[in-house]
mmCIF file of C-alpha atoms and ligand atoms in Angstrom:
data_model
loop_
_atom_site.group_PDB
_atom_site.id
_atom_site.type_symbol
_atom_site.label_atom_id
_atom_site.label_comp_id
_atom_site.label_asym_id
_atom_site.label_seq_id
_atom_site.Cartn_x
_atom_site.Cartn_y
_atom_site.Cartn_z
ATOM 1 C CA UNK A 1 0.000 0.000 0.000
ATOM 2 C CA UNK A 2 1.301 3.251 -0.929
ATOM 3 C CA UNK A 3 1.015 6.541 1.221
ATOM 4 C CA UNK A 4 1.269 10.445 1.146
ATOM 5 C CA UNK A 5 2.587 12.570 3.300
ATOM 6 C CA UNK A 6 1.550 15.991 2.590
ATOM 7 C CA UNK A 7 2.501 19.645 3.927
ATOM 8 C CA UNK A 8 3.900 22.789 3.417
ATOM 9 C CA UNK A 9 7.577 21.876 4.346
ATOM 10 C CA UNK A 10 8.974 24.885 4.691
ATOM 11 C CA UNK A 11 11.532 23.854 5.592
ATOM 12 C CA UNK A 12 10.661 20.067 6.484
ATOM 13 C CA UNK A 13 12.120 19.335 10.603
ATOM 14 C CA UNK A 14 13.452 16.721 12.057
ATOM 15 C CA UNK A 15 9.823 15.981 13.825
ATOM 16 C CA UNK A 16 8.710 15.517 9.755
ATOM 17 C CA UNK A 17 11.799 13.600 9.242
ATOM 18 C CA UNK A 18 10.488 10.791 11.626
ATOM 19 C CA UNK A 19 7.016 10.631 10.804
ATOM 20 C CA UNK A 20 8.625 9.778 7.125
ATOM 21 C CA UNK A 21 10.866 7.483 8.377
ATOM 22 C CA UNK A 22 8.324 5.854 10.565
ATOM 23 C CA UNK A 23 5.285 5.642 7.405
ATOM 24 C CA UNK A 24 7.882 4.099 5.100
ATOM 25 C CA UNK A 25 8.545 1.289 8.022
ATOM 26 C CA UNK A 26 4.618 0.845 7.533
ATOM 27 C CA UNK A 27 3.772 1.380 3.735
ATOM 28 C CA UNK A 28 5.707 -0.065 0.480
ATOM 29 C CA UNK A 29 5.963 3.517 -0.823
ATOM 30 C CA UNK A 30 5.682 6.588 0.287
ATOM 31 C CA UNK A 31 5.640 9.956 -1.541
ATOM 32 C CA UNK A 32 6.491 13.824 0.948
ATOM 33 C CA UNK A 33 3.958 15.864 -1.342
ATOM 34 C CA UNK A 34 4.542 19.516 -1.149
ATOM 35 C CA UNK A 35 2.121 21.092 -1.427
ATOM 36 C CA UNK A 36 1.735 24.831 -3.182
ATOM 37 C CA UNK A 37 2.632 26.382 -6.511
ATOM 38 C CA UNK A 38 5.738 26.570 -7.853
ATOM 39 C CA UNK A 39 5.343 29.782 -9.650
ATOM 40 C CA UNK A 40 4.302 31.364 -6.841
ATOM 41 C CA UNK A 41 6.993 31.981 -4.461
ATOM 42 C CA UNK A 42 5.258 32.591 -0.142
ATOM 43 C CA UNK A 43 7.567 31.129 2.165
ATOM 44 C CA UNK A 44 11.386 31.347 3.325
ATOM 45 C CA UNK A 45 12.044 28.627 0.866
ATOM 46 C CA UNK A 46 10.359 27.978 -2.945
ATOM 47 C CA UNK A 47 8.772 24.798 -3.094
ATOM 48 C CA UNK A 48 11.888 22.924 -5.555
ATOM 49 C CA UNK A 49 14.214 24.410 -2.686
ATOM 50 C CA UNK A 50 12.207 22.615 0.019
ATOM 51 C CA UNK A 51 12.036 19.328 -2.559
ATOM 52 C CA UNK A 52 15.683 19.686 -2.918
ATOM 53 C CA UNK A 53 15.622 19.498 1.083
ATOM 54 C CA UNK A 54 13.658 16.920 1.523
ATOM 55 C CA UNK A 55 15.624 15.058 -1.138
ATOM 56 C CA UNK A 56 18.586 15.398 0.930
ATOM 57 C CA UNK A 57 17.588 14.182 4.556
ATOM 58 C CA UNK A 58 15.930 11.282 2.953
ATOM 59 C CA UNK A 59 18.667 10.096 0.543
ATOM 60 C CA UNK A 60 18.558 6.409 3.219
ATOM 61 C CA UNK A 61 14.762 6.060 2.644
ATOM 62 C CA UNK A 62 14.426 3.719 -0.158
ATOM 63 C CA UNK A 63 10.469 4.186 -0.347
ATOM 64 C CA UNK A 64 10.318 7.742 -0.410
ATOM 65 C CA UNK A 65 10.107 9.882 -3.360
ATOM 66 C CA UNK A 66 9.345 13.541 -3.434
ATOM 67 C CA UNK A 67 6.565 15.457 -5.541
ATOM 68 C CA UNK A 68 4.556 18.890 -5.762
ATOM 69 C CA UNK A 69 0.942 19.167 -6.462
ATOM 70 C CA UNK A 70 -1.043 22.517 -6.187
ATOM 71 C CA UNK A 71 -4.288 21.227 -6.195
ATOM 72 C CA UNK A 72 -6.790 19.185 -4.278
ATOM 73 C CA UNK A 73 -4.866 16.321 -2.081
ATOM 74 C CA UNK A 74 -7.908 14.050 -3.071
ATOM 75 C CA UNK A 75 -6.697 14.748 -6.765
ATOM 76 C CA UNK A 76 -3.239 13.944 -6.615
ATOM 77 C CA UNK A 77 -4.016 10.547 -4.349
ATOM 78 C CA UNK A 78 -6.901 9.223 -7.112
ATOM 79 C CA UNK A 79 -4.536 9.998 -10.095
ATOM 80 C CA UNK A 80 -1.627 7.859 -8.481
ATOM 81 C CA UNK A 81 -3.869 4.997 -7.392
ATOM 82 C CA UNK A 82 -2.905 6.504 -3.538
ATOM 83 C CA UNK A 83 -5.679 5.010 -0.847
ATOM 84 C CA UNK A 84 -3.991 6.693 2.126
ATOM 85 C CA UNK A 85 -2.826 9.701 4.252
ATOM 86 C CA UNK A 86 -0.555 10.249 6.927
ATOM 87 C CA UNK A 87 -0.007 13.249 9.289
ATOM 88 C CA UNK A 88 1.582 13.481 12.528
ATOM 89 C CA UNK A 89 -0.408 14.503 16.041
ATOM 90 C CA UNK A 90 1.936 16.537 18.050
ATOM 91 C CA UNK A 91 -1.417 17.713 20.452
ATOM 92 C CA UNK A 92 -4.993 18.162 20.680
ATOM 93 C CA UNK A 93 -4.396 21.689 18.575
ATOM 94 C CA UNK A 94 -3.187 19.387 15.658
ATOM 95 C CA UNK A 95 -5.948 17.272 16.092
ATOM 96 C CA UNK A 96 -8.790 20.287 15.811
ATOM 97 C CA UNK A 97 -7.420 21.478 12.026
ATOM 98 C CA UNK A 98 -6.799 17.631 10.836
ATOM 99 C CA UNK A 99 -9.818 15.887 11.778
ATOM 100 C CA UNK A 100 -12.208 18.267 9.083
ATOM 101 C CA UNK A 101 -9.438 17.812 6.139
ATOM 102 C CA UNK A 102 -9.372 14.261 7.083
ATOM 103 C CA UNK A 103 -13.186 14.129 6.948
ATOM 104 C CA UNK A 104 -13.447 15.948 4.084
ATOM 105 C CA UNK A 105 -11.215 14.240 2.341
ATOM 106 C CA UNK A 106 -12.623 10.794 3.109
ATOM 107 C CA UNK A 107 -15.695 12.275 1.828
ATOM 108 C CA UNK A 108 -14.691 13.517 -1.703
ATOM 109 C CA UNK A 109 -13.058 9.847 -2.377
ATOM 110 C CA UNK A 110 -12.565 7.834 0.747
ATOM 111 C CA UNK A 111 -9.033 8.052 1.011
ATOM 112 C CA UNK A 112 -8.101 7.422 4.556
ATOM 113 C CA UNK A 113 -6.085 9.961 6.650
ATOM 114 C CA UNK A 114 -3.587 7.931 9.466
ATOM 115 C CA UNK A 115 -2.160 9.641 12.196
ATOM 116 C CA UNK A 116 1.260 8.736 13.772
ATOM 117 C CA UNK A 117 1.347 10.709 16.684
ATOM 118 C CA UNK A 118 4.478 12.797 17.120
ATOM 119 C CA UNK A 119 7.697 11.493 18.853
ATOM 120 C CA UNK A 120 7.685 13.558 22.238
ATOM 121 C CA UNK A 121 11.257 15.243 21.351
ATOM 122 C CA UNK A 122 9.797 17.067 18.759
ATOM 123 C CA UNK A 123 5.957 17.792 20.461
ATOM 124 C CA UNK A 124 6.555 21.314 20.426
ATOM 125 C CA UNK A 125 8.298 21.831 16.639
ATOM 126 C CA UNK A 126 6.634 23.449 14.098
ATOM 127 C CA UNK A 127 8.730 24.803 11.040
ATOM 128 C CA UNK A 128 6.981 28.436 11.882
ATOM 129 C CA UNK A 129 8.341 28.799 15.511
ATOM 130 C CA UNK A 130 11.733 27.121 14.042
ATOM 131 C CA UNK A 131 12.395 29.701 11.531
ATOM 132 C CA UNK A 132 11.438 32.617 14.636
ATOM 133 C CA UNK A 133 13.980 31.353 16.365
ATOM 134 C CA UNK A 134 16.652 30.747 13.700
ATOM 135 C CA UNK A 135 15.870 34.090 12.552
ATOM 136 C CA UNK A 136 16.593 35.760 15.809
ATOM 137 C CA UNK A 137 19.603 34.012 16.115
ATOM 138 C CA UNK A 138 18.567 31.015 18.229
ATOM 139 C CA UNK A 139 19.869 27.482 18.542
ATOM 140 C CA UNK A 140 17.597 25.521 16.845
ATOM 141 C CA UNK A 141 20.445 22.376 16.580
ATOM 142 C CA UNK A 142 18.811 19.150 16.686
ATOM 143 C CA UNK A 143 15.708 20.207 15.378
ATOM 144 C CA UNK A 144 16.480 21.067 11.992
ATOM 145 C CA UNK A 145 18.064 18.495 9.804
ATOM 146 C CA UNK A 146 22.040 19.879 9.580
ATOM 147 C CA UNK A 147 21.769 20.582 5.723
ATOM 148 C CA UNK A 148 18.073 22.121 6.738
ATOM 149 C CA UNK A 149 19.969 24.263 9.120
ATOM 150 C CA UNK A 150 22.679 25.377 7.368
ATOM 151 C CA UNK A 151 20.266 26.271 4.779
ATOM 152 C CA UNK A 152 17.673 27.933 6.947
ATOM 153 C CA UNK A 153 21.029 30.192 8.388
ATOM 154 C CA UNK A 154 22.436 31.208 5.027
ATOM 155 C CA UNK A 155 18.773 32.463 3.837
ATOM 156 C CA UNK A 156 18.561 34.536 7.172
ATOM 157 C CA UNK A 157 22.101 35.477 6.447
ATOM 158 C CA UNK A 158 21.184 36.555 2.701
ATOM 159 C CA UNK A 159 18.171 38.034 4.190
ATOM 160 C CA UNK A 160 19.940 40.539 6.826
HETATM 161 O O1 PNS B 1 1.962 21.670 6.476
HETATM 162 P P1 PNS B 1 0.625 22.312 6.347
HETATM 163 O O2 PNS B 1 0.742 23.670 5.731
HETATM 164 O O3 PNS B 1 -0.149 22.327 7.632
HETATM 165 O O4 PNS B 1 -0.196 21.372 5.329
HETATM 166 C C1 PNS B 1 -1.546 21.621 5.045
HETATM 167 C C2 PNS B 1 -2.028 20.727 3.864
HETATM 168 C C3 PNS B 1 -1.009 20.725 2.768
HETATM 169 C C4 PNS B 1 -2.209 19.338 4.357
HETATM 170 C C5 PNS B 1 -3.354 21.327 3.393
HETATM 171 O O5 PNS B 1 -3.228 22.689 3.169
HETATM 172 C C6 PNS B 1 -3.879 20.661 2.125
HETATM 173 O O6 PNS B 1 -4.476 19.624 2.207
HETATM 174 N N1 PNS B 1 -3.622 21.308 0.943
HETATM 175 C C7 PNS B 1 -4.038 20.806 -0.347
HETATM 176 C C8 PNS B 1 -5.348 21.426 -0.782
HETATM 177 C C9 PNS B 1 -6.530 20.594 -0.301
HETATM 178 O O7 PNS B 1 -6.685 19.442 -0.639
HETATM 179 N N2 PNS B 1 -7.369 21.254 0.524
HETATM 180 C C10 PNS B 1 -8.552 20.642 1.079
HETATM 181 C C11 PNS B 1 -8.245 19.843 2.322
HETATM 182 S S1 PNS B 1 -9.707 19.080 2.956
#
């Protein structure tokens, strides 16, 4: 059984790291989907830059491949014959904006949403409050993949 594991990725953490590694213990394939359009550039990264990323930190998962769809989820799961979801839980907050996506989804073509709840070392990361602190000049070591990192660091760097 194959499985996606969508999200905005930008940039992907080491809590997103293990809920990877984790689905691809569980599923034959599994495919990070990042989500957004590539000609439209929002966040501290463009999406190939976060695919390049997430390429990188999971060169030693055989199962995983990396795409980009800008549509409906439900769209990109029926076209690749794709019966299932997976998120991680880090709390009850997570829980709240998941469970109507998952519904919905489920509704528009039954494709199951799973939901690996998050390793507690990384409960309380979120790639928003990652870059606030990287930004400000925080250590954020351990959290952030090391090429995710150093990446994250030269874009404030370019930024400043
Ligand atoms: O990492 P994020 O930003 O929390 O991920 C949110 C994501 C990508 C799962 C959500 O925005 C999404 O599903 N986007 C695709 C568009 C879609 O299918 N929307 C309807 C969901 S019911």
């Amino acid at each position: 059984m194959k499985a996606v594991c969508p999200g905005s990725f930008d940039p992907v953490t080491t809590g997103h790291l293990d809920i990877f590694a984790r689905t691809a213990a569980h599923f034959e394939e599994v495919v990070v989907l990042v989500t957004g359009n590539p000609a439209k550039r929002t966040g501290l990264f463009s999406i190939e830059e976060r695919m390049d990323l997430i390429r990188e930190v999971t060169a030693d998962i055989p199962n995983l491949r990396v795409d980009n769809w800008a549509g409906l989820l439900v769209d990109y799961t029926s076209a690749h014959g794709i019966n299932a979801l997976v998120k991680g839980l880090r709390s009850s907050l997570d829980y709240e904006y998941e469970l109507p996506m998952a519904q919905m989804n489920r509704r528009l073509t039954g494709v199951d949403t799973f939901f690996l709840l998050t390793d507690e070392k990384y409960g309380y990361v979120s790639s928003s409050l990652l870059k606030e602190v990287a930004r400000y000049g925080g250590d954020v070591s351990g959290l952030l993949p090391e090429p995710v990192a150093k990446a994250v660091e030269v874009r404030f760097r370019e930024e400043n």
